[in-house]
Structures are given as C-alpha cells and as structure tokens.
Coordinates of C-alpha atoms and ligand atoms in Angstrom, one line a residue:
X967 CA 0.0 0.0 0.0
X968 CA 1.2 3.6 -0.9
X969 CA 0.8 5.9 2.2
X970 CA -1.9 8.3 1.4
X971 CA 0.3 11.4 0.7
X972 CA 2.0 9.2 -1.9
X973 CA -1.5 9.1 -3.5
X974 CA -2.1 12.5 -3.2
X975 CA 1.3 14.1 -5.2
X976 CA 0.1 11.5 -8.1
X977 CA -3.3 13.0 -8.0
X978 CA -1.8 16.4 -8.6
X979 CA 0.7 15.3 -11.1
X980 CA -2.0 13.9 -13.0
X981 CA -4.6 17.0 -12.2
X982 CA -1.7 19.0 -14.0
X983 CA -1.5 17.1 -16.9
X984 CA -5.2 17.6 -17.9
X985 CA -5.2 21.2 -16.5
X986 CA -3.4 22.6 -19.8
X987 CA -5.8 20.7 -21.9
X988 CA -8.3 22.7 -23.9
X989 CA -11.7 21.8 -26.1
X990 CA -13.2 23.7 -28.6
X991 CA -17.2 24.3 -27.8
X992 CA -19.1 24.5 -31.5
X993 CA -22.8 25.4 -31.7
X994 CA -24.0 24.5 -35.1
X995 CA -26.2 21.9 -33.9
X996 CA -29.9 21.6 -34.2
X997 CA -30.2 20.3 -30.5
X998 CA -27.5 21.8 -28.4
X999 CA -27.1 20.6 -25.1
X1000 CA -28.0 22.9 -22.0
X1001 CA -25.2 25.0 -21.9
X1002 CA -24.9 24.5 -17.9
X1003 CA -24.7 20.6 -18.0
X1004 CA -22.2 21.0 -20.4
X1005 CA -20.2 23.3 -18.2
X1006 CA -20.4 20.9 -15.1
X1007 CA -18.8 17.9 -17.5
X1008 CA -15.9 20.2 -18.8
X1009 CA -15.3 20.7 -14.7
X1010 CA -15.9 16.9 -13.8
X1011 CA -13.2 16.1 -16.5
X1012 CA -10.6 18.9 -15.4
X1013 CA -10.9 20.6 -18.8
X1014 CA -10.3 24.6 -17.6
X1015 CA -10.1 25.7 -20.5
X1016 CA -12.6 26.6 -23.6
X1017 CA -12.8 28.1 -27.0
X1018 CA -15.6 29.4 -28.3
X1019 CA -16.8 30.3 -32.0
X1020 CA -19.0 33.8 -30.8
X1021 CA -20.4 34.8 -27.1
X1022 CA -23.3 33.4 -27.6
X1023 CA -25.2 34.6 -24.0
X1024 CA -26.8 31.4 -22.8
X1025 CA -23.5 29.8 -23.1
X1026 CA -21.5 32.7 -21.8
X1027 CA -23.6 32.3 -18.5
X1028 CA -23.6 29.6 -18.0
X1029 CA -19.5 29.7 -18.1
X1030 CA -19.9 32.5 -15.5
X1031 CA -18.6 31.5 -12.2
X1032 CA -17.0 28.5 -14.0
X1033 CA -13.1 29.4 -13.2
X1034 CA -13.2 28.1 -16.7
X1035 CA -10.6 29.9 -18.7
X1036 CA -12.4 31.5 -22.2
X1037 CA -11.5 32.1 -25.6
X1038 CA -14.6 33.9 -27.0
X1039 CA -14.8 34.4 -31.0
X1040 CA -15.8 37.0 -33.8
X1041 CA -17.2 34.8 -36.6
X1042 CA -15.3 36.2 -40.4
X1043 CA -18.6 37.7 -41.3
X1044 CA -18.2 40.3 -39.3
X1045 CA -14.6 41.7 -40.3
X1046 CA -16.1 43.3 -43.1
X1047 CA -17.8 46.3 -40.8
X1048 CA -15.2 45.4 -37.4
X1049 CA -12.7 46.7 -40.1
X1050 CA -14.2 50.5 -40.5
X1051 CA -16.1 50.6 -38.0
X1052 CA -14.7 51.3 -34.7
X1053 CA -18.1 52.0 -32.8
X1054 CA -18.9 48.2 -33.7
X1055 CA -15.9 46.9 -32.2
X1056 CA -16.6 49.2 -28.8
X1057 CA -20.1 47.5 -29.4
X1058 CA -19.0 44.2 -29.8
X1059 CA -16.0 44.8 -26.9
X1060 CA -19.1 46.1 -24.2
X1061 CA -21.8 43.6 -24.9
X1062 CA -19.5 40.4 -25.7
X1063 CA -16.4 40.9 -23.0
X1064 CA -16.9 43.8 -20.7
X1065 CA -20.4 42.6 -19.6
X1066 CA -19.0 39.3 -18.4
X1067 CA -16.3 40.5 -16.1
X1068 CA -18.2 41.1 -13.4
X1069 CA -17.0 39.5 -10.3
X1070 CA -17.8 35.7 -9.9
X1071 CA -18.4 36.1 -14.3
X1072 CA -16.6 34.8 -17.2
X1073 CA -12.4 34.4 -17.1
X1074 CA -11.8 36.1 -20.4
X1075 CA -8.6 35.2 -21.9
X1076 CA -8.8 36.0 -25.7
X1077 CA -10.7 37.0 -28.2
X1078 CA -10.2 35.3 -31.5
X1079 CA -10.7 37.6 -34.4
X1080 CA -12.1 35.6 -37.7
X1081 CA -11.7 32.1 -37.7
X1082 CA -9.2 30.6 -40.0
X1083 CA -9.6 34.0 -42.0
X1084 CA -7.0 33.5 -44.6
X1085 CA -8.3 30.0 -45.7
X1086 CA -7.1 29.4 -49.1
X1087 CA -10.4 28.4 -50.2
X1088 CA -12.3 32.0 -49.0
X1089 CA -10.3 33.4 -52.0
X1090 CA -8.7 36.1 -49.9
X1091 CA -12.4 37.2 -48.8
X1092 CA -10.6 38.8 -45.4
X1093 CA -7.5 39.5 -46.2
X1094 CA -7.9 43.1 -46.0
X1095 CA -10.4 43.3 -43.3
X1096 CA -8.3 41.0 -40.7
X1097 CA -6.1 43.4 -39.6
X1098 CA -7.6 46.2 -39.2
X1099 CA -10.5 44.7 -37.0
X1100 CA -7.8 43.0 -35.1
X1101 CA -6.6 47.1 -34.5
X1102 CA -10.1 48.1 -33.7
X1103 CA -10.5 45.0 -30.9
X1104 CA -7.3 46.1 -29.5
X1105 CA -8.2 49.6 -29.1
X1106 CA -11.5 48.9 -28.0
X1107 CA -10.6 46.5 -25.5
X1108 CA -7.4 48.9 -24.2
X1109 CA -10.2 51.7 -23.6
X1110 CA -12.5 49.5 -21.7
X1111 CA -9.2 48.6 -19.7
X1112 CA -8.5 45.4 -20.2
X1113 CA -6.2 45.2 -22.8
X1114 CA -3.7 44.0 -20.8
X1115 CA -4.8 40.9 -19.6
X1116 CA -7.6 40.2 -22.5
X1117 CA -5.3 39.4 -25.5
X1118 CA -6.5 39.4 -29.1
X1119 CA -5.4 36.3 -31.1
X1120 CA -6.6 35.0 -34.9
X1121 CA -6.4 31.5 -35.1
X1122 CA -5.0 30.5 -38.4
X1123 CA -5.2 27.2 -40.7
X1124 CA -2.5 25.4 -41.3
X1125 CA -2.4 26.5 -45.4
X1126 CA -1.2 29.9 -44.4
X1127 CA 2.4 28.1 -44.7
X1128 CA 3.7 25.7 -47.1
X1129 CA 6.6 23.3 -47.5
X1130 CA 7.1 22.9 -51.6
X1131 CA 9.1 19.7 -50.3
X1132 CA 7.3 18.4 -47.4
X1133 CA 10.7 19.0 -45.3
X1134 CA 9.5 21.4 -42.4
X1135 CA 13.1 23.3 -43.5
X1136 CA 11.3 24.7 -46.5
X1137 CA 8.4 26.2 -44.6
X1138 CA 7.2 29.6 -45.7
X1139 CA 4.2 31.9 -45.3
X1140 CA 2.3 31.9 -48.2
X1141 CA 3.0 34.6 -51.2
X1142 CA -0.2 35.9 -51.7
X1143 CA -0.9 36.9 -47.6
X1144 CA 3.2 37.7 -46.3
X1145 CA 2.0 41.2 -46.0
X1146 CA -0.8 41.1 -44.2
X1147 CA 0.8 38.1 -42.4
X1148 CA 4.3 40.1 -41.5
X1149 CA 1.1 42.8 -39.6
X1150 CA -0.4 40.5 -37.1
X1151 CA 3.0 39.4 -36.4
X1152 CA 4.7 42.4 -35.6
X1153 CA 1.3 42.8 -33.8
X1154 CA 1.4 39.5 -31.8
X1155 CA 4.9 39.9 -30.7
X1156 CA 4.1 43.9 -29.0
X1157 CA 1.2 42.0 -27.5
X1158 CA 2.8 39.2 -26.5
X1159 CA 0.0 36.8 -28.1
X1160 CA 0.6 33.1 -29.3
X1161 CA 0.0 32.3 -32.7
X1162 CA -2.6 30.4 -33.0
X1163 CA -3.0 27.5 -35.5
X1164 CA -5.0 24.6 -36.7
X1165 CA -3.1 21.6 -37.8
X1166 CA -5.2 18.8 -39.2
X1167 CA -3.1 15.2 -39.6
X1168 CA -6.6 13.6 -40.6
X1169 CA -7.2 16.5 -43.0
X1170 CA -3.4 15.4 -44.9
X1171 CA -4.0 12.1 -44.7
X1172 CA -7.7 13.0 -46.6
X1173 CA -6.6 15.5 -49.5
X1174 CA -3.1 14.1 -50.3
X1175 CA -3.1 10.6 -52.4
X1176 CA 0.1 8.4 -51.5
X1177 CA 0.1 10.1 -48.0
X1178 CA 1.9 7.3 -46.1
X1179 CA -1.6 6.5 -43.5
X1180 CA 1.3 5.8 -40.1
X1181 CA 2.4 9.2 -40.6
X1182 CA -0.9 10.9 -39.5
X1183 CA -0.9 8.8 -36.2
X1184 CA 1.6 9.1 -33.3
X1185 CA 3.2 5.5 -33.5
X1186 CA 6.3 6.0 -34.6
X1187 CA 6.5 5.2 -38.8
X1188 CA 9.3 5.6 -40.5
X1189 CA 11.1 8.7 -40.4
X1190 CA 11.8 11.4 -42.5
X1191 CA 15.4 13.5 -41.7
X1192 CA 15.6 16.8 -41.9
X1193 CA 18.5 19.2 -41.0
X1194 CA 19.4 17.0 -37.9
X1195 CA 16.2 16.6 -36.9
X1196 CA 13.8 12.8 -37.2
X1197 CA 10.2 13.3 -38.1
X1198 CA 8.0 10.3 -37.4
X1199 CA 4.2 12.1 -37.4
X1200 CA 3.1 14.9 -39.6
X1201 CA 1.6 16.5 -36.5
X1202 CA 5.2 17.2 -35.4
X1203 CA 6.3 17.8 -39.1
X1204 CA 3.4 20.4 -39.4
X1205 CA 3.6 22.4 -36.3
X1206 CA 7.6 22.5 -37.3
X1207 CA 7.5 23.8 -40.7
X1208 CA 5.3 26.8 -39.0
X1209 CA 8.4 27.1 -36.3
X1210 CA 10.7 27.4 -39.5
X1211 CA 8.3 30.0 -42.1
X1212 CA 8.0 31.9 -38.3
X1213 CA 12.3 31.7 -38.3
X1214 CA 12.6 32.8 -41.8
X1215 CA 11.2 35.9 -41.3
X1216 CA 12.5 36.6 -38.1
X1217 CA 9.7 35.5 -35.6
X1218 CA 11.5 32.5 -34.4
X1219 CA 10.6 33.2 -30.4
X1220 CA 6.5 33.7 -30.6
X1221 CA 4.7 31.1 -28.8
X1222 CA 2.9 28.8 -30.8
X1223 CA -0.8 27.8 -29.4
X1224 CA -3.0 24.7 -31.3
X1225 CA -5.8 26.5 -31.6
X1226 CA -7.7 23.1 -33.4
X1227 CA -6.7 19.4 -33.9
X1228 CA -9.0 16.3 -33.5
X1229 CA -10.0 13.1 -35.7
X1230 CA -13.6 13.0 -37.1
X1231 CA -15.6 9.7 -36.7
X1232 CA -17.5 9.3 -39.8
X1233 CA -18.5 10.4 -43.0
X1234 CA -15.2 8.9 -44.7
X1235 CA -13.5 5.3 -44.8
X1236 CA -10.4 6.9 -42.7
X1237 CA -13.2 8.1 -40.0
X1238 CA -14.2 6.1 -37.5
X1239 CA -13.9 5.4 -33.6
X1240 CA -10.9 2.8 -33.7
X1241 CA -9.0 5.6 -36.1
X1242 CA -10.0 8.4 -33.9
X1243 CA -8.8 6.5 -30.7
X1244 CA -5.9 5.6 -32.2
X1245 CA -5.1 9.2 -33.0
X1246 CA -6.2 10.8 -29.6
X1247 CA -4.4 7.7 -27.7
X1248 CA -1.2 8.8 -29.4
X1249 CA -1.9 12.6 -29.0
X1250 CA -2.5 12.7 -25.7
X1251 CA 0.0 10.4 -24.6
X1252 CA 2.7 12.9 -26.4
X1253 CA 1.2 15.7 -24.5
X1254 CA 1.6 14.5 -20.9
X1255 CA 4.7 13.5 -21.9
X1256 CA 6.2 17.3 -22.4
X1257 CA 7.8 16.2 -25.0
X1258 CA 7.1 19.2 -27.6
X1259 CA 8.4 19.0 -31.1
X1260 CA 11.7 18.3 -32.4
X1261 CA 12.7 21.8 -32.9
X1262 CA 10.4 23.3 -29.8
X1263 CA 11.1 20.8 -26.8
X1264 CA 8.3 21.2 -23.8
X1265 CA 4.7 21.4 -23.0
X1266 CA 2.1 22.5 -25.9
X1267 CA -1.2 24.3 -25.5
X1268 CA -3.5 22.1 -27.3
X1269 CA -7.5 23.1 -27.8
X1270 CA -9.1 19.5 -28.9
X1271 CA -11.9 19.7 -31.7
X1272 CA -14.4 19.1 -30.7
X1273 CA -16.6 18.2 -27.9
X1274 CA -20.3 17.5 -29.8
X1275 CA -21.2 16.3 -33.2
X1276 CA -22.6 19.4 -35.2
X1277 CA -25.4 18.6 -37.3
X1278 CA -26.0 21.4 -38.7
X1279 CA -22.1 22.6 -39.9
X1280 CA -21.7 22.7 -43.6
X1281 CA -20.4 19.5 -45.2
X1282 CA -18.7 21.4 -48.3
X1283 CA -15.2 20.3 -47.1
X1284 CA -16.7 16.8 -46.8
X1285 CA -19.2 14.6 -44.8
X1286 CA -16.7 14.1 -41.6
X1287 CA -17.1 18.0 -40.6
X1288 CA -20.6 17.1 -38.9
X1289 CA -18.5 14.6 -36.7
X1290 CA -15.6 15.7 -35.2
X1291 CA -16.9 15.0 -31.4
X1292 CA -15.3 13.4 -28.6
X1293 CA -18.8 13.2 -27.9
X1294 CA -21.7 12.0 -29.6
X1295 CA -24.5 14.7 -30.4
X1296 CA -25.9 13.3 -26.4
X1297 CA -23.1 14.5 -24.8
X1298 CA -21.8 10.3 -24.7
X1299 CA -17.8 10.2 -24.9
X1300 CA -18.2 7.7 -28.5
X1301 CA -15.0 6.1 -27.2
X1302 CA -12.5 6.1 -24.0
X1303 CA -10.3 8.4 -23.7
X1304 CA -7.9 9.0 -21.4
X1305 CA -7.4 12.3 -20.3
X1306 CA -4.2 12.7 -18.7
X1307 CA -2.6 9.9 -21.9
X1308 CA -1.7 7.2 -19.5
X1309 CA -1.5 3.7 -20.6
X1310 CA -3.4 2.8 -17.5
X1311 CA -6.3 4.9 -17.9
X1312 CA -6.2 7.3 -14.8
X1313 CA -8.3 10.2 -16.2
X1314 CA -11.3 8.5 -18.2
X1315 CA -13.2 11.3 -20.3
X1316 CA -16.9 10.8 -18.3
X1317 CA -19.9 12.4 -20.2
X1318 CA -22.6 15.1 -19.9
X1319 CA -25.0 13.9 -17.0
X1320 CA -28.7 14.9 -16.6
X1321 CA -29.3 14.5 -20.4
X1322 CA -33.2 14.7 -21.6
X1323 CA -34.4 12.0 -24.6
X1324 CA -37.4 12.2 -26.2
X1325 CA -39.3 8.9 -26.2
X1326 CA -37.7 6.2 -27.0
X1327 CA -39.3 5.6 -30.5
X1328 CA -38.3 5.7 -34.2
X1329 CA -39.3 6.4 -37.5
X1330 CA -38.7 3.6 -40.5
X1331 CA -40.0 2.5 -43.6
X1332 CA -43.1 0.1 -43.5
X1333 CA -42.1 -3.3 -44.3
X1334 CA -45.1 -3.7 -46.7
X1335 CA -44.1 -1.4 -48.5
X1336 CA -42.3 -3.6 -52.0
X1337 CA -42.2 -1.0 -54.3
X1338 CA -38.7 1.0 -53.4
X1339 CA -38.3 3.5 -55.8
X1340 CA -41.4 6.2 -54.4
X1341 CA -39.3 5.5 -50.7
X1342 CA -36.7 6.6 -52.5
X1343 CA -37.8 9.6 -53.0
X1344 CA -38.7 10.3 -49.6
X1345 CA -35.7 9.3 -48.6
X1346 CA -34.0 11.8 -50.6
X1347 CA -36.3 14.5 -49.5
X1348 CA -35.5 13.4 -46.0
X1349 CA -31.9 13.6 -46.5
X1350 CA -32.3 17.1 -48.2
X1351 CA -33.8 18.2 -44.5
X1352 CA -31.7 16.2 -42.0
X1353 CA -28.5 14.6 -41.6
X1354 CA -27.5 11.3 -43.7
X1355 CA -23.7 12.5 -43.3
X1356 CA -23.8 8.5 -41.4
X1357 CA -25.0 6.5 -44.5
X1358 CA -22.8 5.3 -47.0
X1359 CA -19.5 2.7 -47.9
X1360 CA -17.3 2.8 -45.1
X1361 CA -19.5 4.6 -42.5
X1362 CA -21.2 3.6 -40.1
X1363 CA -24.5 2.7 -41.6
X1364 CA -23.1 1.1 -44.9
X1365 CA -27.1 -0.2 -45.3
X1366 CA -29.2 -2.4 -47.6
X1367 CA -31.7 0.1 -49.7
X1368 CA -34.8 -0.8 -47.5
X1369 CA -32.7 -0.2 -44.0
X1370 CA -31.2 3.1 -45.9
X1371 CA -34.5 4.5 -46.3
X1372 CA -35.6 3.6 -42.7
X1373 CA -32.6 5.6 -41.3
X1374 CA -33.4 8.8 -43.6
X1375 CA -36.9 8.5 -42.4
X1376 CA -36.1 8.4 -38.6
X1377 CA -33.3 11.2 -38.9
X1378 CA -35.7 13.3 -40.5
X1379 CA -38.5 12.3 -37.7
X1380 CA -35.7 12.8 -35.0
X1381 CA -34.8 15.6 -36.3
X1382 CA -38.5 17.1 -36.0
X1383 CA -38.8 16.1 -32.7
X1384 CA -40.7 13.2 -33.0
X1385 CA -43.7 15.3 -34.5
X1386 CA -46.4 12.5 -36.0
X1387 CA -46.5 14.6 -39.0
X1388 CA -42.6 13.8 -39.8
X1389 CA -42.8 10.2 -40.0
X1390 CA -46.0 9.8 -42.6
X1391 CA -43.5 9.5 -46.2
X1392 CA -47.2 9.8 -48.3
X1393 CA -48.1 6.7 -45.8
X1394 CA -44.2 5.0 -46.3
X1395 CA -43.3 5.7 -42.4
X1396 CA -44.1 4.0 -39.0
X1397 CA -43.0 3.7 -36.1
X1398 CA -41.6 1.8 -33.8
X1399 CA -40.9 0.7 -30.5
X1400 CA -38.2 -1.6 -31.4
X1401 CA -34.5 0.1 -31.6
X1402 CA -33.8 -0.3 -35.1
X1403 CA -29.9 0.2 -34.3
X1404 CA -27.4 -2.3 -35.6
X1405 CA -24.1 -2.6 -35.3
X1406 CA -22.2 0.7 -35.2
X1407 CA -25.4 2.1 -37.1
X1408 CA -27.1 3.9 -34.4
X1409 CA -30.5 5.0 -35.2
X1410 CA -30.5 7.7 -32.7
X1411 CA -33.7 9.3 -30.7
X1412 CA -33.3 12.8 -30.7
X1413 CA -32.4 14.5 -27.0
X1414 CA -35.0 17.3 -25.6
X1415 CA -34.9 20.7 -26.2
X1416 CA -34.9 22.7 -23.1
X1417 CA -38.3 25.1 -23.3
X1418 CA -36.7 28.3 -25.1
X1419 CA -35.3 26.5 -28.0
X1420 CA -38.8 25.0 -29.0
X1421 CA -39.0 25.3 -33.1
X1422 CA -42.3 27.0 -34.3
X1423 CA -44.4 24.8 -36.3
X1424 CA -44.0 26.9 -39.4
X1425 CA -40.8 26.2 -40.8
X1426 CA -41.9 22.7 -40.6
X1427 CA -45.1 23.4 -42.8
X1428 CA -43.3 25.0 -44.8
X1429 CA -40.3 22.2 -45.9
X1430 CA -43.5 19.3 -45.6
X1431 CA -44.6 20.6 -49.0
X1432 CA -40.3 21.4 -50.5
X1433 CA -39.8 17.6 -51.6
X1434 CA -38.5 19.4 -54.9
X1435 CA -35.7 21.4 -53.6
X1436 CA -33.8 18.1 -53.3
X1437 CA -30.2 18.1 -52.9
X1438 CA -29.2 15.7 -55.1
X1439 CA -25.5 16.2 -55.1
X1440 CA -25.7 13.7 -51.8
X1441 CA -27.1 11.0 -53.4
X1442 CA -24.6 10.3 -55.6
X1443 CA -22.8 8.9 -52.3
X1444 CA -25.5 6.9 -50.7
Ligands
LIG1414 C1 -21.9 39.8 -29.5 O1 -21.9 38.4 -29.7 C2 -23.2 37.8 -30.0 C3 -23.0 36.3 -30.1 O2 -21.9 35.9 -30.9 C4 -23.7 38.4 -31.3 O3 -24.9 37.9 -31.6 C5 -23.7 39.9 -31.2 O4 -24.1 40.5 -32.4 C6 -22.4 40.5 -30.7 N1 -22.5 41.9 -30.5 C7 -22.2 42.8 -31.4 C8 -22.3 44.2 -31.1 O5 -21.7 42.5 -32.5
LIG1415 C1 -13.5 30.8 -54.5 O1 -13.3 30.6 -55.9 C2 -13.7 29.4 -56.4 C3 -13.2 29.2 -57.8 O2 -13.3 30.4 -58.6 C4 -15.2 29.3 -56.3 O3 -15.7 28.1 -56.8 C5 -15.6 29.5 -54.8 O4 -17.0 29.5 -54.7 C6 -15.0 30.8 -54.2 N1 -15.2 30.8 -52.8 C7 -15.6 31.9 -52.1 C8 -15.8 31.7 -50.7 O5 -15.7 33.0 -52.7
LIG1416 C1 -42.7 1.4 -58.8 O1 -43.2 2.8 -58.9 C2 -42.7 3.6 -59.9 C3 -43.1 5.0 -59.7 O2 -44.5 5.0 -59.3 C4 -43.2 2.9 -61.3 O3 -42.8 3.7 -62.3 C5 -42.7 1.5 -61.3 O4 -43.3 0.9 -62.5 C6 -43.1 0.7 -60.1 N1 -42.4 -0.6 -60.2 C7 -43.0 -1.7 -60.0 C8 -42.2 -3.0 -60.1 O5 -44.2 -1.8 -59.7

C-alpha cells in the first residue's frame, strides 16, 4: 500500500497534466445541449479551458462562475464592418467581454478575431479586413481597460504556410498573404499573443493521395530527416514547418498555441472510432509527456476539436465536418479516452449527466411497403432536411436500400422532434418501439430541447410541401 500522501502528489501530477488541456465548444447543432450541463462535464473532466466560435449569452452564463478559462470568438462575417467601424468593435467589446467580467463572471482570456480568416479556399475574402478589425479589438478592449490581460489572437489554418518539399526546412508563409501576415505578427509579438494555428493530420491524410496512413498517427512510422532533426508524425512535421516559415522571417521566439486538432468519426472510410482513438491515444499520450516537437522541446497548449457532433455545420469540405466530437450529439464520450494519456487509464473522459431524450421511438420504412423507388424519393427528400452524413461505404450505416431509407426516415422524424407529422413518407413511415440500431449504425432518438429553444411549427409546414428542392448532389454517395 502507498501511504496516502504518496497518493495525493500522483493526483496532482496527473490534475496537472489535464489542466493545460483545452476543447473547442461549437454550436452548429440543431439540438444543443443545456449550456450549464455542459459546463459541469468540462469541470468533472478537469478541462479549464474553452474556445468558443462567438459569445453566444446562454452559453457565456452559464461559463460564469466556471473558473473556466475563455477564448470567445468574432465569426469572419463580421470583419467586413469590425474593419471600419470602430463603434462596432466598442459595441462588440461592451456587450461580448466587458459585460462578463463582473465578479464571480466569465475568465476572459482571448478574443479570436475571424476564424481561420486566410483559408485558401475564402479566396482572400478577409484579407484586408483582418487586420484592421484586429486594431479596432485592441483599441477597443485597451479603452475599456483590459487590454492588458484580454489578448487578441486570430487563429490561423494550417495552409497559411507551405513546404514545396514536405521538409519542415522549406516552410514559408504563403505569397499571396506575407504582408498582411508580417502585420499580425509584428502585432502578436508587442502583444505578447501566441499564434494560434490549426493543424489537421486527418485533413493530410484526406486531400493528399500516397500520403503514407502511419504518418498521421503518433506511433512512430518511418522517419523522414531533416537538418538533424527525425520526423515520425506529420503533427510534429506540421507544427515545425510553421516554427521554421516563423524563423525565416524573423519571428523564431513567438509562442505557438494549437488552436484546433482532432479526428472525425465518420462520414469517410479513414473516419471512424478505432481511427479516432488511435489518434487521440497517441496525441494525448505525447502531450503528458512534455515532449514538444523536435525543434520546440516542452509542454504545448493544445484546444481539442471538438466536444459535440454538429449537425448542422456545412459538409462542403466533406461529410466528416458534422463529426468531429469526442462526444456523440448526447453528450456520450463515442470512445474512451484517457485524459491525462496514461497507458493505464487514470483520467477517463466521463460524459454530460442529466441529459433529456425524447421517447424512445423511431421512424422507418413500412415493411409492406415492396415497391422501393417512391421510398426513395422520400428518402431523398428526407436527406435534403436532416443529416444522412452516417450513410454510405465505409460509414457507419453502410445499409441495404430498404434499411437506408428507414434511417433517412427516422433522422428526419428525430430531427423534428418526434412530430407525427414527420414520420408519414405519403403513408411510407411508422413507427416503432423496437431500436432499429445495428451494429455501429445507431438510429439515434433525438435528446430534448430545453423550453426556449422549441421550433415553431412553421418552418416545418413549410419544408413538408419542398420535396422538390432536393439536394441531389448527396445521393450520388449513398
Ligand atoms: C456579441 O456576440 C453575439 C454572439 O456571438 C452576437 O450575436 C452579437 O451580435 C455580438 N454583438 C455585437 C455588437 O456584434
Ligand atoms: C472561390 O473561388 C472558387 C473558384 O473560382 C469558387 O468556386 C468558390 O466559390 C469561391 N469561394 C468563395 C468563398 O468565394
Ligand atoms: C414502382 O413505382 C414507380 C413510380 O411510381 C413505377 O414507375 C414503377 O413501375 C413501379 N415498379 C413496380 C415494379 O411496380
């Protein structure tokens, strides 16, 4: 037996490890979780700290109190007017930070200006308009008087540098921002900000043919050299190349912050839980150890993305962006996860407690029905309305026709909260008692909305009679 003080310095130690570890909160879902159950789970799990995509109130108070540390957000579409406006940003400042730091409120950190504003695929849409807002923040937040301890950051994707080689030697900012780049730089450093970026090893696994699959993952594939140094992930390779485009035009010392990095679940045949575990396992594992990065030994600052499946996130960049959870849309961990990255499990990731379901019942095709090809139509009309990101080769509900169209008819039904009216299909739909679930395929029932987030009935009278505005472009996947 260990006398109890021994017990005690190892609950610290591993306390510690978890304490630097932060999550990314997103709200594009249909049926967000009450914003103060979700707050009591970050605290159960010893996650302090949380990074938000706006300040949006309910969440913001319930956060109040919290001790929890907060990044809130200004979404891009408002750099546009932040940028020339400098009343907005006193506006945005008053209502969105200053209002919260009353005492026993929110612990303001940051604000992050734009997210990932100089995106390659935006097409230089806030180029311009970064900056400046960034200025305006600043000022605004320096007036107000808390400009010293509320610091504005701008978290950045990963495609703002490149390697032309793959060799993190060759990074470099890209051509067509450096200016604008060399700006918040100069900016960050007189601030004393981090530099906040999202690196994505799933995301260069997904768009890069030939990408060897080991090197997304943390287990050690072969190497690649480089100036003296060994690269065996391309999380390390990544975060290094920025460390070397920072060097190269002389920013070597800023501190680095991982404002984003995760593995989605589904949606796409490298997607799933083992993948996802595999990745996490192996991430936070090289966390607690302190390890850093080849050229940047020591601890990172590391916000995980994300904590909910978002239903309702756009699925441009592909089906995986609606599941990039630790946690299911019910606030269920999809997969263990230890914490504080010890082999022996000593910080288990628990879930969100006190979580409402509607009753347990389901919508799915009628099994007299023979003739497939008028379900399918529903089923495509369903689809159009709700999420089928799930369906498909190599998901989790890789489904015969007949089971296909039962899972598009209780997603849609789900989805409308169970109203009668969402599971007719012209007289197609019934339901059921019975879980229809099987295997990893989970037909889910839908969780509760708390009383003010109750839809109106008219939007759904309205999309009862749009089975025209299909979106076919899914289809071609299901
Ligand atoms: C403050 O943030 C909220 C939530 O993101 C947003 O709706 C509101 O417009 C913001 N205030 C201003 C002045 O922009
Ligand atoms: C960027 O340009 C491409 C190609 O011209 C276009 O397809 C895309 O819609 C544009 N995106 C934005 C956000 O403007
Ligand atoms: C199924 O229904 C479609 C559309 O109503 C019809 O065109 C088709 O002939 C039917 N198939 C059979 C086998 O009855």
């Amino acid at each position: 037996m260990f006398p109890a003080w021994v017990f005690f310095i190892m609950l610290a130690a591993l306390t510690d490890l978890v304490r630097g570890l932060g999550v990314n909160w997103g709200q594009m879902s249909s049926h967000p979780l009450p914003p103060t159950n979700v707050v009591k789970m970050l605290k159960v799990n010893g996650i302090m700290k949380v990074k938000l995509f706006d300040a949006d109130p309910k969440t913001m108070k319930a956060l109040a109190g919290s001790g929890l540390d907060v990044m809130v957000g200004i979404p891009n579409e408002k750099l546009d007017k932040l940028s020339h406006d400098y009343e907005l940003a006193q506006k945005w400042v008053k209502e969105n930070v200053t209002e919260y730091l009353y005492k026993g409120g929110v612990s303001i950190s940051s604000v992050a200006v734009g997210n990932e504003p100089f995106l390659s695929s935006y097409n230089g849409s806030y180029v311009k308009t970064l900056f400046p807002s960034v200025k305006n923040i600043q000022r605004a937040l320096d007036e107000a008087g808390v400009g010293g301890k509320i610091k504005c950051v701008v978290p950045f994707n990963a495609d703002v540098y490149e390697s032309p080689s793959n060799k993190p030697s060759d990074g470099r900012f890209r051509k067509n921002i450096m200016k604008e780049m060399m700006e918040i730089l100069h900016f960050l450093r007189a601030k004393k900000a981090p530099f906040v970026v999202n690196i994505y090893p799933f995301l260069s696994l997904y768009q890069s043919s030939g990408f060897p699959q080991e090197f997304a993952f943390f287990d050690n594939g072969s190497p690649i050299r480089d100036k003296g140094a060994q690269y065996s992930n391309v999380f390390d390779a990544n975060y290094d190349t920025l460390l070397w485009a920072l060097k190269k035009v002389g920013f070597a010392n800023l501190d680095i912050v991982i404002g984003e990095v995760g593995w989605p679940t589904d949606g796409n045949g490298y997607c799933n839980n083992r993948l996802a575990k595999k990745f996490y396992d192996g991430l936070l594992k090289k966390l607690a150890s302190k390890e850093g990065t080849p050229l940047r030994k020591g601890y990172l600052e590391v916000y995980l993305f994300g904590l909910f499946d978002e239903d309702q996130k756009s699925i441009a960049p592909g089906d995986f962006e609606r599941h990039w959870g630790i946690f299911r849309y019910d606030g269920k961990p999809k997969f263990p996860m230890d914490l504080a990255g010890q082999k022996s499990g000593h910080q288990m990731l628990k879930g969100v407690e006190g979580v409402k379901y509607l009753e347990r019942q389901w919508c799915v095709l009628n099994s007299d029905v023979r003739n497939l090809s008028n379900a399918q139509v529903e089923l495509n009309y369903a689809c159009s309305m709700a999420d089928c990101t799930s369906l498909g080769k190599q998901r989790s509900c890789d489904l015969e026709l007949h089971d296909r169209i039962s899972y598009a008819f209780n997603e849609f039904y789900q989805n409308r909260d169970q109203d009668v009216r969402a599971c007719d299909f012209s007289g197609m739909g019934t339901k059921v008692t019975q879980d229809p679930s099987t295997g990893d395929c989970i037909f889910p029932v839908q969780v509760a909305l708390s009383a003010g987030e109750r839809r109106h009935g008219l939007s759904y009278a309205l999309s009862v009679f749009a089975p025209l505005f299909f979106i076919m472009s899914f289809f071609t996947l299901l």
